[in-house]
Tab-separated table of C-alpha atoms and ligand atoms in Angstrom:
chain	number	residue	atom	x	y	z
A	1	MET	CA	0.000	0.000	0.000
A	2	ILE	CA	1.256	3.485	-0.884
A	3	GLU	CA	1.530	5.617	2.253
A	4	PRO	CA	-0.156	9.049	2.103
A	5	ASP	CA	3.101	10.986	2.473
A	6	ALA	CA	4.790	8.900	-0.228
A	7	LEU	CA	2.008	9.708	-2.663
A	8	ALA	CA	1.927	13.337	-1.551
A	9	ALA	CA	5.648	13.603	-2.320
A	10	ARG	CA	4.970	12.574	-5.911
A	11	LEU	CA	2.235	15.174	-6.513
A	12	PRO	CA	3.376	18.334	-8.271
A	13	ARG	CA	2.741	21.470	-6.215
A	14	ASP	CA	-0.153	22.703	-8.372
A	15	PHE	CA	-1.633	19.257	-9.156
A	16	THR	CA	-5.395	19.333	-8.494
A	17	ILE	CA	-6.911	16.695	-6.251
A	18	GLY	CA	-10.678	16.945	-6.365
A	19	VAL	CA	-13.905	15.034	-5.931
A	20	ALA	CA	-16.623	14.689	-8.569
A	21	MET	CA	-20.381	14.206	-8.293
A	22	ALA	CA	-23.403	14.692	-10.578
A	23	ALA	CA	-26.772	16.330	-9.956
A	24	THR	CA	-29.119	13.392	-10.627
A	25	GLN	CA	-27.066	11.121	-8.402
A	26	ILE	CA	-27.054	13.324	-5.296
A	27	GLU	CA	-29.466	16.246	-5.309
A	28	GLY	CA	-32.930	14.730	-4.799
A	29	ALA	CA	-35.621	17.443	-4.434
A	30	VAL	CA	-36.795	16.659	-7.943
A	31	THR	CA	-39.967	18.721	-7.749
A	32	GLU	CA	-38.625	21.600	-5.690
A	33	GLY	CA	-37.787	25.075	-6.920
A	34	GLY	CA	-39.600	24.544	-10.210
A	35	ARG	CA	-37.250	21.794	-11.426
A	36	GLY	CA	-38.615	20.047	-14.494
A	37	ARG	CA	-38.534	16.312	-15.142
A	38	SER	CA	-35.554	14.699	-16.770
A	39	THR	CA	-35.303	11.616	-18.917
A	40	TRP	CA	-33.898	9.813	-15.850
A	41	ASP	CA	-36.988	10.594	-13.737
A	42	THR	CA	-39.125	9.011	-16.434
A	43	PHE	CA	-36.811	6.048	-16.971
A	44	ALA	CA	-36.522	5.300	-13.245
A	45	ALA	CA	-40.326	5.326	-12.914
A	46	GLN	CA	-40.608	2.452	-15.420
A	47	PRO	CA	-40.820	-0.927	-13.643
A	48	GLY	CA	-37.685	-3.039	-13.897
A	49	ARG	CA	-35.351	-0.301	-15.167
A	50	ILE	CA	-33.516	0.339	-11.886
A	51	ILE	CA	-32.194	-2.726	-10.101
A	52	ASP	CA	-33.572	-1.810	-6.649
A	53	GLY	CA	-36.548	0.231	-7.867
A	54	THR	CA	-35.155	3.499	-6.439
A	55	THR	CA	-35.450	6.869	-8.221
A	56	PRO	CA	-33.636	10.247	-8.228
A	57	GLU	CA	-36.299	11.615	-5.878
A	58	ILE	CA	-34.187	11.705	-2.688
A	59	THR	CA	-30.777	10.060	-3.283
A	60	ASP	CA	-28.426	12.029	-0.930
A	61	ASP	CA	-30.757	15.020	-0.515
A	62	HIS	CA	-27.732	17.181	-1.338
A	63	PHE	CA	-30.107	19.953	-2.483
A	64	HIS	CA	-30.893	20.563	1.183
A	65	ARG	CA	-27.631	19.294	2.691
A	66	TYR	CA	-25.093	20.955	0.371
A	67	ARG	CA	-23.620	22.946	3.289
A	68	GLU	CA	-22.824	19.775	5.196
A	69	ASP	CA	-21.357	18.253	2.010
A	70	VAL	CA	-19.139	21.250	1.262
A	71	ALA	CA	-18.011	21.163	4.903
A	72	LEU	CA	-16.963	17.542	4.315
A	73	MET	CA	-14.978	18.595	1.233
A	74	ARG	CA	-13.297	21.306	3.264
A	75	GLU	CA	-12.416	18.806	5.993
A	76	LEU	CA	-11.082	16.459	3.304
A	77	GLY	CA	-8.881	19.269	2.018
A	78	VAL	CA	-9.611	18.854	-1.704
A	79	ASP	CA	-8.576	21.567	-4.127
A	80	ALA	CA	-11.611	21.351	-6.404
A	81	TYR	CA	-15.157	20.059	-6.645
A	82	ARG	CA	-16.570	18.887	-9.955
A	83	PHE	CA	-20.390	19.032	-9.890
A	84	SER	CA	-23.027	19.133	-12.599
A	85	ILE	CA	-25.632	21.823	-13.117
A	86	ALA	CA	-28.985	20.074	-13.489
A	87	TRP	CA	-30.331	21.125	-16.879
A	88	PRO	CA	-34.011	20.697	-15.831
A	89	ARG	CA	-33.419	22.875	-12.757
A	90	ILE	CA	-32.291	25.749	-14.962
A	91	GLN	CA	-34.616	25.093	-17.923
A	92	PRO	CA	-37.555	22.976	-16.707
A	93	GLU	CA	-38.871	22.655	-20.279
A	94	GLY	CA	-35.440	22.396	-21.885
A	95	ARG	CA	-35.785	25.810	-23.511
A	96	GLY	CA	-36.585	29.399	-22.572
A	97	ALA	CA	-35.501	31.703	-19.778
A	98	ALA	CA	-33.584	30.520	-16.725
A	99	ASN	CA	-35.566	29.386	-13.695
A	100	SER	CA	-34.471	31.746	-10.926
A	101	ALA	CA	-34.940	29.182	-8.131
A	102	GLY	CA	-32.613	26.799	-9.996
A	103	ILE	CA	-29.996	29.521	-10.442
A	104	ALA	CA	-30.335	30.412	-6.758
A	105	PHE	CA	-29.433	26.873	-5.680
A	106	TYR	CA	-26.135	26.894	-7.594
A	107	ASP	CA	-25.443	30.448	-6.388
A	108	ARG	CA	-25.680	29.150	-2.836
A	109	LEU	CA	-23.470	26.180	-3.650
A	110	LEU	CA	-20.852	28.393	-5.327
A	111	ASP	CA	-20.825	30.812	-2.383
A	112	GLU	CA	-20.223	27.911	-0.044
A	113	LEU	CA	-17.416	26.466	-2.193
A	114	LEU	CA	-15.622	29.769	-2.648
A	115	GLU	CA	-15.898	30.490	1.062
A	116	ALA	CA	-14.278	27.069	1.692
A	117	GLY	CA	-11.473	27.807	-0.812
A	118	ILE	CA	-12.574	24.993	-3.142
A	119	SER	CA	-12.329	25.568	-6.874
A	120	PRO	CA	-15.670	25.012	-8.692
A	121	VAL	CA	-15.607	22.807	-11.807
A	122	ALA	CA	-19.010	22.562	-13.516
A	123	THR	CA	-20.287	19.971	-15.950
A	124	LEU	CA	-23.140	21.176	-18.128
A	125	PHE	CA	-24.494	17.870	-19.374
A	126	HIS	CA	-24.297	14.904	-17.042
A	127	TRP	CA	-27.125	12.923	-18.692
A	128	ASP	CA	-30.227	14.775	-17.459
A	129	VAL	CA	-31.969	15.700	-20.731
A	130	PRO	CA	-35.127	17.669	-19.853
A	131	GLU	CA	-38.119	15.418	-20.508
A	132	PRO	CA	-39.768	17.655	-23.175
A	133	LEU	CA	-36.554	17.485	-25.227
A	134	GLN	CA	-36.414	13.712	-24.775
A	135	ARG	CA	-39.981	13.430	-26.063
A	136	ALA	CA	-38.874	15.397	-29.131
A	137	GLY	CA	-36.131	12.816	-29.813
A	138	GLY	CA	-33.383	13.639	-27.301
A	139	TRP	CA	-29.902	13.164	-28.752
A	140	MET	CA	-31.303	11.486	-31.876
A	141	THR	CA	-32.383	15.013	-32.819
A	142	ARG	CA	-29.965	17.683	-33.975
A	143	ASP	CA	-31.999	20.391	-32.259
A	144	THR	CA	-30.905	19.092	-28.829
A	145	ALA	CA	-27.375	20.340	-29.627
A	146	SER	CA	-28.658	23.897	-30.002
A	147	ARG	CA	-30.753	23.554	-26.880
A	148	LEU	CA	-27.631	22.534	-24.900
A	149	ALA	CA	-25.814	25.606	-26.204
A	150	ASP	CA	-28.702	27.807	-25.015
A	151	PHE	CA	-28.420	26.194	-21.582
A	152	ALA	CA	-24.655	26.817	-21.665
A	153	ALA	CA	-25.282	30.514	-22.387
A	154	LEU	CA	-27.699	30.819	-19.445
A	155	ALA	CA	-25.234	29.083	-17.128
A	156	ALA	CA	-22.425	31.332	-18.382
A	157	ASP	CA	-24.477	34.448	-17.677
A	158	ALA	CA	-25.352	33.261	-14.185
A	159	PHE	CA	-22.101	31.645	-13.021
A	160	GLY	CA	-19.418	32.647	-15.538
A	161	ASP	CA	-17.684	34.934	-13.049
A	162	ARG	CA	-17.141	32.171	-10.472
A	163	ILE	CA	-16.616	28.818	-12.191
A	164	ASP	CA	-12.971	27.893	-12.789
A	165	LYS	CA	-13.521	25.079	-15.261
A	166	TRP	CA	-16.392	24.151	-17.537
A	167	ILE	CA	-16.999	20.667	-18.885
A	168	THR	CA	-19.539	20.622	-21.712
A	169	LEU	CA	-20.378	16.888	-21.752
A	170	ASN	CA	-19.739	14.028	-19.396
A	171	GLU	CA	-19.124	10.680	-21.093
A	172	PRO	CA	-21.002	10.960	-24.402
A	173	THR	CA	-19.898	7.328	-24.900
A	174	THR	CA	-22.035	6.138	-22.002
A	175	VAL	CA	-25.054	8.090	-23.207
A	176	THR	CA	-24.783	6.560	-26.675
A	177	LEU	CA	-23.892	3.007	-25.652
A	178	ASN	CA	-25.951	2.514	-22.510
A	179	GLY	CA	-28.792	4.910	-23.295
A	180	TYR	CA	-29.413	4.533	-27.008
A	181	ALA	CA	-27.604	1.392	-28.211
A	182	LEU	CA	-28.156	-1.106	-25.394
A	183	GLY	CA	-31.192	0.248	-23.551
A	184	ILE	CA	-29.811	-0.033	-20.022
A	185	HIS	CA	-29.735	3.702	-19.252
A	186	ALA	CA	-32.265	6.425	-20.022
A	187	PRO	CA	-33.931	6.800	-22.432
A	188	GLY	CA	-33.788	2.989	-22.784
A	189	GLU	CA	-33.409	2.662	-26.562
A	190	SER	CA	-31.817	-0.486	-28.046
A	191	LEU	CA	-30.756	0.838	-31.447
A	192	LEU	CA	-27.292	-0.780	-31.583
A	193	PHE	CA	-25.289	0.953	-34.364
A	194	ASP	CA	-28.218	3.185	-35.321
A	195	ALA	CA	-27.530	4.945	-32.009
A	196	LEU	CA	-24.417	6.535	-33.556
A	197	THR	CA	-26.516	9.519	-34.645
A	198	THR	CA	-26.394	10.556	-30.979
A	199	VAL	CA	-22.590	10.770	-31.129
A	200	HIS	CA	-22.609	13.493	-33.742
A	201	ASN	CA	-25.419	15.422	-32.085
A	202	GLN	CA	-23.709	15.357	-28.686
A	203	LEU	CA	-20.412	16.452	-30.225
A	204	LEU	CA	-22.202	19.269	-32.011
A	205	GLY	CA	-23.758	20.214	-28.664
A	206	HIS	CA	-20.242	20.269	-27.217
A	207	GLY	CA	-18.878	22.548	-29.960
A	208	LEU	CA	-21.836	24.938	-29.831
A	209	SER	CA	-21.610	25.080	-26.035
A	210	VAL	CA	-17.893	25.915	-26.125
A	211	GLN	CA	-18.731	28.746	-28.516
A	212	ALA	CA	-21.582	29.934	-26.283
A	213	LEU	CA	-19.436	29.908	-23.127
A	214	ARG	CA	-16.627	31.820	-24.808
A	215	ALA	CA	-19.000	34.295	-26.481
A	216	ARG	CA	-20.310	35.108	-22.995
A	217	GLY	CA	-16.770	35.701	-21.747
A	218	VAL	CA	-16.639	33.118	-18.964
A	219	LYS	CA	-13.513	33.491	-16.842
A	220	GLY	CA	-12.983	29.747	-16.487
A	221	GLN	CA	-11.265	27.252	-18.747
A	222	VAL	CA	-13.345	25.108	-21.092
A	223	GLY	CA	-13.038	21.384	-21.838
A	224	VAL	CA	-14.934	18.134	-22.312
A	225	THR	CA	-14.871	14.734	-20.615
A	226	ASN	CA	-15.126	11.247	-22.010
A	227	VAL	CA	-14.633	7.879	-20.374
A	228	HIS	CA	-11.735	6.014	-21.905
A	229	SER	CA	-11.497	2.249	-21.860
A	230	PRO	CA	-8.429	0.778	-23.540
A	231	VAL	CA	-9.572	-2.109	-25.733
A	232	VAL	CA	-7.673	-5.334	-26.346
A	233	ALA	CA	-8.536	-8.453	-28.318
A	234	ALA	CA	-9.083	-11.556	-26.176
A	235	GLN	CA	-7.263	-13.788	-28.648
A	236	ARG	CA	-5.043	-13.544	-31.652
A	237	GLY	CA	-6.545	-13.589	-35.126
A	238	PHE	CA	-7.902	-11.197	-37.719
A	239	MET	CA	-11.526	-11.126	-36.583
A	240	ASN	CA	-10.641	-10.649	-32.922
A	241	ALA	CA	-8.461	-7.697	-33.903
A	242	GLN	CA	-11.179	-6.249	-36.159
A	243	PHE	CA	-13.897	-6.409	-33.525
A	244	ALA	CA	-11.555	-4.962	-30.905
A	245	LYS	CA	-10.917	-2.118	-33.325
A	246	VAL	CA	-14.639	-1.566	-33.868
A	247	PHE	CA	-15.203	-1.427	-30.115
A	248	ASP	CA	-12.287	0.954	-29.648
A	249	LEU	CA	-13.834	3.228	-32.276
A	250	VAL	CA	-17.277	3.040	-30.723
A	251	HIS	CA	-16.098	3.556	-27.160
A	252	ASN	CA	-13.181	5.930	-27.555
A	253	ARG	CA	-12.112	7.280	-30.943
A	254	ILE	CA	-15.339	8.581	-32.434
A	255	TYR	CA	-15.482	11.121	-29.596
A	256	ALA	CA	-11.846	12.017	-29.020
A	257	ASP	CA	-10.752	12.223	-32.684
A	258	PRO	CA	-13.336	14.818	-33.806
A	259	VAL	CA	-12.800	16.928	-30.689
A	260	LEU	CA	-8.992	16.794	-30.768
A	261	LEU	CA	-8.181	16.226	-34.445
A	262	GLY	CA	-11.228	17.613	-36.237
A	263	ARG	CA	-12.177	14.392	-38.032
A	264	TYR	CA	-13.835	11.057	-37.504
A	265	PRO	CA	-11.434	8.103	-37.576
A	266	ARG	CA	-11.238	5.772	-40.587
A	267	PHE	CA	-13.849	3.080	-40.270
A	268	PRO	CA	-12.877	-0.523	-41.044
A	269	LEU	CA	-14.388	-1.989	-44.226
A	270	LEU	CA	-16.005	-4.687	-42.150
A	271	ALA	CA	-18.204	-2.103	-40.402
A	272	ARG	CA	-18.559	0.707	-42.942
A	273	LYS	CA	-22.316	0.241	-43.091
A	274	GLU	CA	-22.630	0.352	-39.297
A	275	PHE	CA	-20.790	3.685	-39.107
A	276	ARG	CA	-22.881	5.279	-41.870
A	277	ALA	CA	-24.421	7.850	-39.479
A	278	LEU	CA	-20.933	9.298	-38.922
A	279	ARG	CA	-19.648	8.957	-42.489
A	280	GLU	CA	-22.487	11.055	-43.858
A	281	THR	CA	-22.293	14.096	-41.578
A	282	ASP	CA	-21.973	17.669	-42.832
A	283	PRO	CA	-18.241	18.601	-42.946
A	284	ALA	CA	-19.169	22.119	-41.777
A	285	ASP	CA	-20.174	20.593	-38.427
A	286	MET	CA	-16.604	19.455	-37.839
A	287	ALA	CA	-15.407	23.061	-37.645
A	288	ILE	CA	-17.901	23.594	-34.814
A	289	ILE	CA	-16.976	20.367	-33.023
A	290	HIS	CA	-13.226	20.967	-33.294
A	291	GLN	CA	-12.901	23.907	-30.892
A	292	PRO	CA	-9.586	24.696	-29.219
A	293	LEU	CA	-9.830	23.400	-25.650
A	294	ASP	CA	-8.107	24.517	-22.466
A	295	PHE	CA	-8.059	20.961	-21.111
A	296	TYR	CA	-9.250	17.453	-21.867
A	297	GLY	CA	-11.062	15.397	-19.235
A	298	LEU	CA	-10.563	11.672	-19.126
A	299	ASN	CA	-12.558	9.342	-16.889
A	300	TYR	CA	-10.909	5.986	-16.336
A	301	TYR	CA	-12.398	2.942	-14.643
A	302	MET	CA	-11.348	-0.215	-16.537
A	303	PRO	CA	-10.079	-1.734	-19.754
A	304	THR	CA	-12.254	-3.776	-22.143
A	305	ARG	CA	-11.449	-7.161	-23.658
A	306	ILE	CA	-13.264	-8.135	-26.854
A	307	ALA	CA	-13.790	-11.661	-28.211
A	308	VAL	CA	-15.401	-12.966	-31.389
A	309	GLY	CA	-18.821	-14.594	-31.096
A	310	ALA	CA	-22.234	-13.621	-29.777
A	311	PRO	CA	-22.323	-13.367	-25.991
A	312	THR	CA	-23.649	-16.288	-23.997
A	313	GLU	CA	-24.580	-13.823	-21.274
A	314	ALA	CA	-25.891	-10.382	-22.134
A	315	SER	CA	-23.839	-8.700	-19.445
A	316	THR	CA	-22.069	-5.337	-19.711
A	317	PRO	CA	-20.161	-3.469	-16.991
A	318	ASP	CA	-23.337	-1.513	-16.209
A	319	GLY	CA	-25.914	-4.299	-16.316
A	320	ASP	CA	-27.493	-6.871	-18.576
A	321	ALA	CA	-28.397	-5.731	-22.074
A	322	GLU	CA	-30.432	-8.108	-24.213
A	323	ALA	CA	-29.490	-6.100	-27.325
A	324	MET	CA	-25.894	-7.347	-26.895
A	325	ARG	CA	-27.028	-10.792	-28.019
A	326	ASP	CA	-27.409	-9.513	-31.586
A	327	LEU	CA	-23.729	-8.568	-31.852
A	328	PRO	CA	-21.055	-10.815	-33.401
A	329	PHE	CA	-18.638	-10.119	-30.516
A	330	HIS	CA	-18.799	-9.939	-26.740
A	331	LEU	CA	-17.059	-8.433	-23.741
A	332	ALA	CA	-14.730	-11.061	-22.309
A	333	GLU	CA	-13.732	-11.583	-18.675
A	334	TRP	CA	-10.487	-10.453	-17.006
A	335	PRO	CA	-9.935	-13.379	-14.602
A	336	GLU	CA	-6.387	-12.246	-13.815
A	337	TYR	CA	-7.513	-9.012	-12.143
A	338	PRO	CA	-9.296	-8.420	-8.824
A	339	LYS	CA	-12.727	-6.868	-9.191
A	340	THR	CA	-14.690	-3.974	-7.730
A	341	GLY	CA	-18.160	-4.440	-6.246
A	342	PHE	CA	-19.580	-3.808	-9.722
A	343	GLY	CA	-17.403	-6.657	-11.043
A	344	TRP	CA	-15.115	-4.248	-12.924
A	345	PRO	CA	-11.485	-5.373	-13.334
A	346	ILE	CA	-9.019	-3.344	-11.259
A	347	SER	CA	-6.041	-2.553	-13.459
A	348	PRO	CA	-4.241	0.745	-12.851
A	349	GLU	CA	-1.600	-0.120	-15.470
A	350	TYR	CA	-4.216	0.445	-18.161
A	351	LEU	CA	-4.652	4.003	-16.920
A	352	THR	CA	-0.960	4.631	-17.567
A	353	ALA	CA	-1.371	2.938	-20.953
A	354	SER	CA	-4.431	5.074	-21.802
A	355	LEU	CA	-2.579	8.288	-21.098
A	356	ARG	CA	0.456	7.172	-23.107
A	357	ASP	CA	-1.867	6.201	-25.925
A	358	TYR	CA	-3.427	9.695	-25.873
A	359	ALA	CA	0.034	11.255	-26.042
A	360	ALA	CA	0.988	9.058	-28.988
A	361	ARG	CA	-2.253	9.482	-30.933
A	362	TYR	CA	-2.981	13.168	-30.336
A	363	GLY	CA	0.503	14.589	-29.758
A	364	GLY	CA	0.534	18.379	-29.874
A	365	SER	CA	-3.264	18.439	-30.333
A	366	LEU	CA	-3.757	17.199	-26.790
A	367	PRO	CA	-4.271	20.014	-24.273
A	368	PRO	CA	-3.479	19.539	-20.558
A	369	VAL	CA	-5.322	16.510	-19.189
A	370	TYR	CA	-7.305	16.001	-16.002
A	371	ILE	CA	-8.500	12.606	-14.857
A	372	THR	CA	-12.002	13.920	-14.239
A	373	GLU	CA	-13.223	10.659	-12.616
A	374	GLY	CA	-11.703	7.576	-11.094
A	375	GLY	CA	-12.943	5.378	-8.283
A	376	ALA	CA	-14.506	2.075	-7.334
A	377	SER	CA	-17.604	0.628	-5.692
A	378	PHE	CA	-17.298	-1.823	-2.829
A	379	ALA	CA	-19.830	-3.317	-0.408
A	380	ASP	CA	-18.902	-0.983	2.457
A	381	VAL	CA	-20.524	-1.435	5.853
A	382	VAL	CA	-20.508	0.621	9.025
A	383	ASP	CA	-19.023	-1.554	11.802
A	384	SER	CA	-20.193	-1.766	15.403
A	385	GLU	CA	-17.890	1.125	16.333
A	386	GLY	CA	-19.323	3.340	13.615
A	387	ARG	CA	-16.314	2.984	11.314
A	388	VAL	CA	-16.192	2.098	7.616
A	389	ASP	CA	-12.935	0.414	6.764
A	390	ASP	CA	-12.647	0.521	2.970
A	391	ALA	CA	-9.045	-0.579	2.553
A	392	SER	CA	-9.784	-1.777	-0.991
A	393	ARG	CA	-10.753	1.745	-2.051
A	394	VAL	CA	-7.590	3.174	-0.463
A	395	SER	CA	-5.475	0.776	-2.529
A	396	TYR	CA	-7.534	1.480	-5.635
A	397	LEU	CA	-7.096	5.236	-5.361
A	398	ALA	CA	-3.439	5.127	-4.364
A	399	ASP	CA	-2.576	2.788	-7.227
A	400	HIS	CA	-4.572	4.723	-9.818
A	401	ILE	CA	-3.283	8.156	-8.855
A	402	ALA	CA	0.256	6.741	-8.932
A	403	ALA	CA	-0.445	5.086	-12.301
A	404	ALA	CA	-1.658	8.382	-13.737
A	405	LEU	CA	1.488	10.118	-12.473
A	406	ASP	CA	3.576	7.418	-14.160
A	407	ALA	CA	2.462	8.834	-17.535
A	408	SER	CA	3.171	12.453	-16.703
A	409	ASP	CA	6.484	12.305	-18.572
A	410	GLU	CA	4.412	12.110	-21.770
A	411	VAL	CA	1.153	13.866	-20.892
A	412	ASP	CA	0.672	17.271	-19.286
A	413	LEU	CA	-1.354	15.817	-16.431
A	414	ARG	CA	-2.895	18.427	-14.143
A	415	GLY	CA	-5.177	16.620	-11.736
A	416	TYR	CA	-7.241	13.674	-10.530
A	417	PHE	CA	-10.877	13.839	-9.382
A	418	VAL	CA	-12.060	10.986	-7.183
A	419	TRP	CA	-15.433	9.530	-8.074
A	420	THR	CA	-16.937	10.255	-5.627
A	421	LEU	CA	-17.422	12.089	-2.341
A	422	LEU	CA	-20.716	10.510	-1.242
A	423	ASP	CA	-22.225	7.086	-1.819
A	424	ASN	CA	-24.995	7.951	-4.244
A	425	TRP	CA	-27.559	6.863	-6.832
A	426	GLU	CA	-25.633	4.853	-9.383
A	427	TRP	CA	-28.081	5.128	-12.304
A	428	ALA	CA	-29.544	1.718	-13.287
A	429	ALA	CA	-27.798	0.156	-10.275
A	430	GLY	CA	-29.815	2.433	-7.979
A	431	LEU	CA	-28.403	2.603	-4.461
A	432	THR	CA	-26.635	-0.777	-4.689
A	433	GLN	CA	-23.109	0.412	-5.620
A	434	ARG	CA	-21.184	2.484	-3.073
A	435	PHE	CA	-18.444	4.587	-4.680
A	436	GLY	CA	-18.069	7.237	-1.954
A	437	LEU	CA	-15.261	8.375	0.318
A	438	VAL	CA	-18.191	9.030	2.649
A	439	HIS	CA	-20.745	6.365	3.540
A	440	VAL	CA	-24.370	7.473	3.314
A	441	ASP	CA	-27.132	5.695	5.219
A	442	PHE	CA	-29.929	6.018	2.673
A	443	ASP	CA	-32.639	5.873	5.366
A	444	SER	CA	-31.298	8.463	7.797
A	445	LEU	CA	-29.043	10.242	5.240
A	446	VAL	CA	-26.311	10.309	7.882
A	447	ARG	CA	-22.853	10.764	6.325
A	448	THR	CA	-19.913	8.778	7.771
A	449	PRO	CA	-16.407	9.373	6.386
A	450	LYS	CA	-14.730	6.071	5.458
A	451	SER	CA	-11.063	5.244	5.992
A	452	SER	CA	-10.412	6.295	2.355
A	453	PHE	CA	-11.590	9.792	3.316
A	454	ARG	CA	-9.028	9.899	6.154
A	455	TRP	CA	-6.354	8.554	3.813
A	456	LEU	CA	-6.972	11.206	1.150
A	457	GLN	CA	-7.108	13.844	3.862
A	458	ARG	CA	-3.612	12.757	4.961
A	459	VAL	CA	-2.361	12.860	1.362
A	460	GLN	CA	-3.587	16.423	1.020
A	461	SER	CA	-2.265	17.604	4.367
A	462	SER	CA	1.183	16.083	3.670
A	463	ARG	CA	1.658	17.983	0.422
A	464	LYS	CA	4.241	20.745	0.133
A	465	ARG	CA	2.562	23.807	-1.387
B	1	LIG	O1	-21.551	7.186	-11.540
B	1	LIG	C1	-20.939	7.247	-12.776
B	1	LIG	C2	-20.833	8.676	-13.267
B	1	LIG	O2	-22.068	9.315	-13.315
B	1	LIG	C3	-20.234	8.707	-14.653
B	1	LIG	N1	-19.009	7.947	-14.700
B	1	LIG	C4	-19.003	6.632	-14.145
B	1	LIG	C5	-19.548	6.652	-12.734
B	1	LIG	C6	-19.516	5.242	-12.117
B	1	LIG	O3	-20.294	4.378	-12.867
């Protein structure tokens, strides 16, 4: 195990250590202050969609307890807090003027953060499409990109003087794959490759939002976040390599290449038909998508191993997806690695490899990088003395932060945000996966810092600044 002071000694003086959370997963109060419904409220209300039947209605009740939560961040000693601004709180109908009660909530949160000396990092789109926009087609519709840019402009006007970093989109990959291709996240569509239309529309939303933020003169830096999963073929052979390549394109390249290089990658002959939605886009859109960025956000959780053949089980890292059965390849196991509570392989070396891969592929086109999420779920319990000993999370975080630093000879790495501060509502997994540095009792909503919280606190207090 890496001791806190040993890790602290490796952190550059201005390296950002932060925590990340997202509105739907923590805020609750879904009908308060004029908040509109989001696609996730609707999805969670459908029987069988969420593993434990829970909804975003209460989660951590952060909307009312944000002061207590910022106090925890202050005690932890983090440099920054990455949160998301709930789109349906600001625009209940997904269009039109800003809802003043929604703005007021984030004003209060920002005041609290600045008072605590914590740098605010805001994500605009962390999956909560306002329900009226979802009914009009959501990300299958080009108009949603313009609607996101309008939301960005409202947020810029309201908070542009206080937010240090803006992230336009969080994990467009997950929205496309889980939400539109496999049907395991909202809005629950199982379109397989036809879902790729949502890639272009999200990227357009990113580009238009960057333009909107800059046109409004925000003081903060502007970037985007995707989740990167390095992809390897399970076995040798042409078809294994081809399917691994297709998955790498679908998961990683079709987002990063347009944003960083201004073009979609070359699509293999084998899957040219499947990628048609991206081959036939208007070249003028690429100029909008390819905006200069101040930083690039990379979320890293695990690598992916691809094998030829339809899956015998329809399981994905985020749940079972029947639509997977129609594919000619499947996600193979990683028996050699320990697993998180979600069953995800724990392999920090692939984080180093991902960063080196970014350096090699994007070279001078890659701006400074932040790991905008990294963390693990485990079945944490409060013991009879009121303690939560999550030694596995301590090792996970220590090893992954160290692994990220290992690549800093090749990548201008500026920070690492732990996912996440509080145990929270993990989308289709409901309240069953605990990722927090702080345990939350979902009945009483009592927060109990785990041993990982104390460990990170020691890392931060041992740093030379
Ligand atoms: O909880 C999510 C988060 O919303 C996006 N990135 C992955 C996390 C863990 O699944």
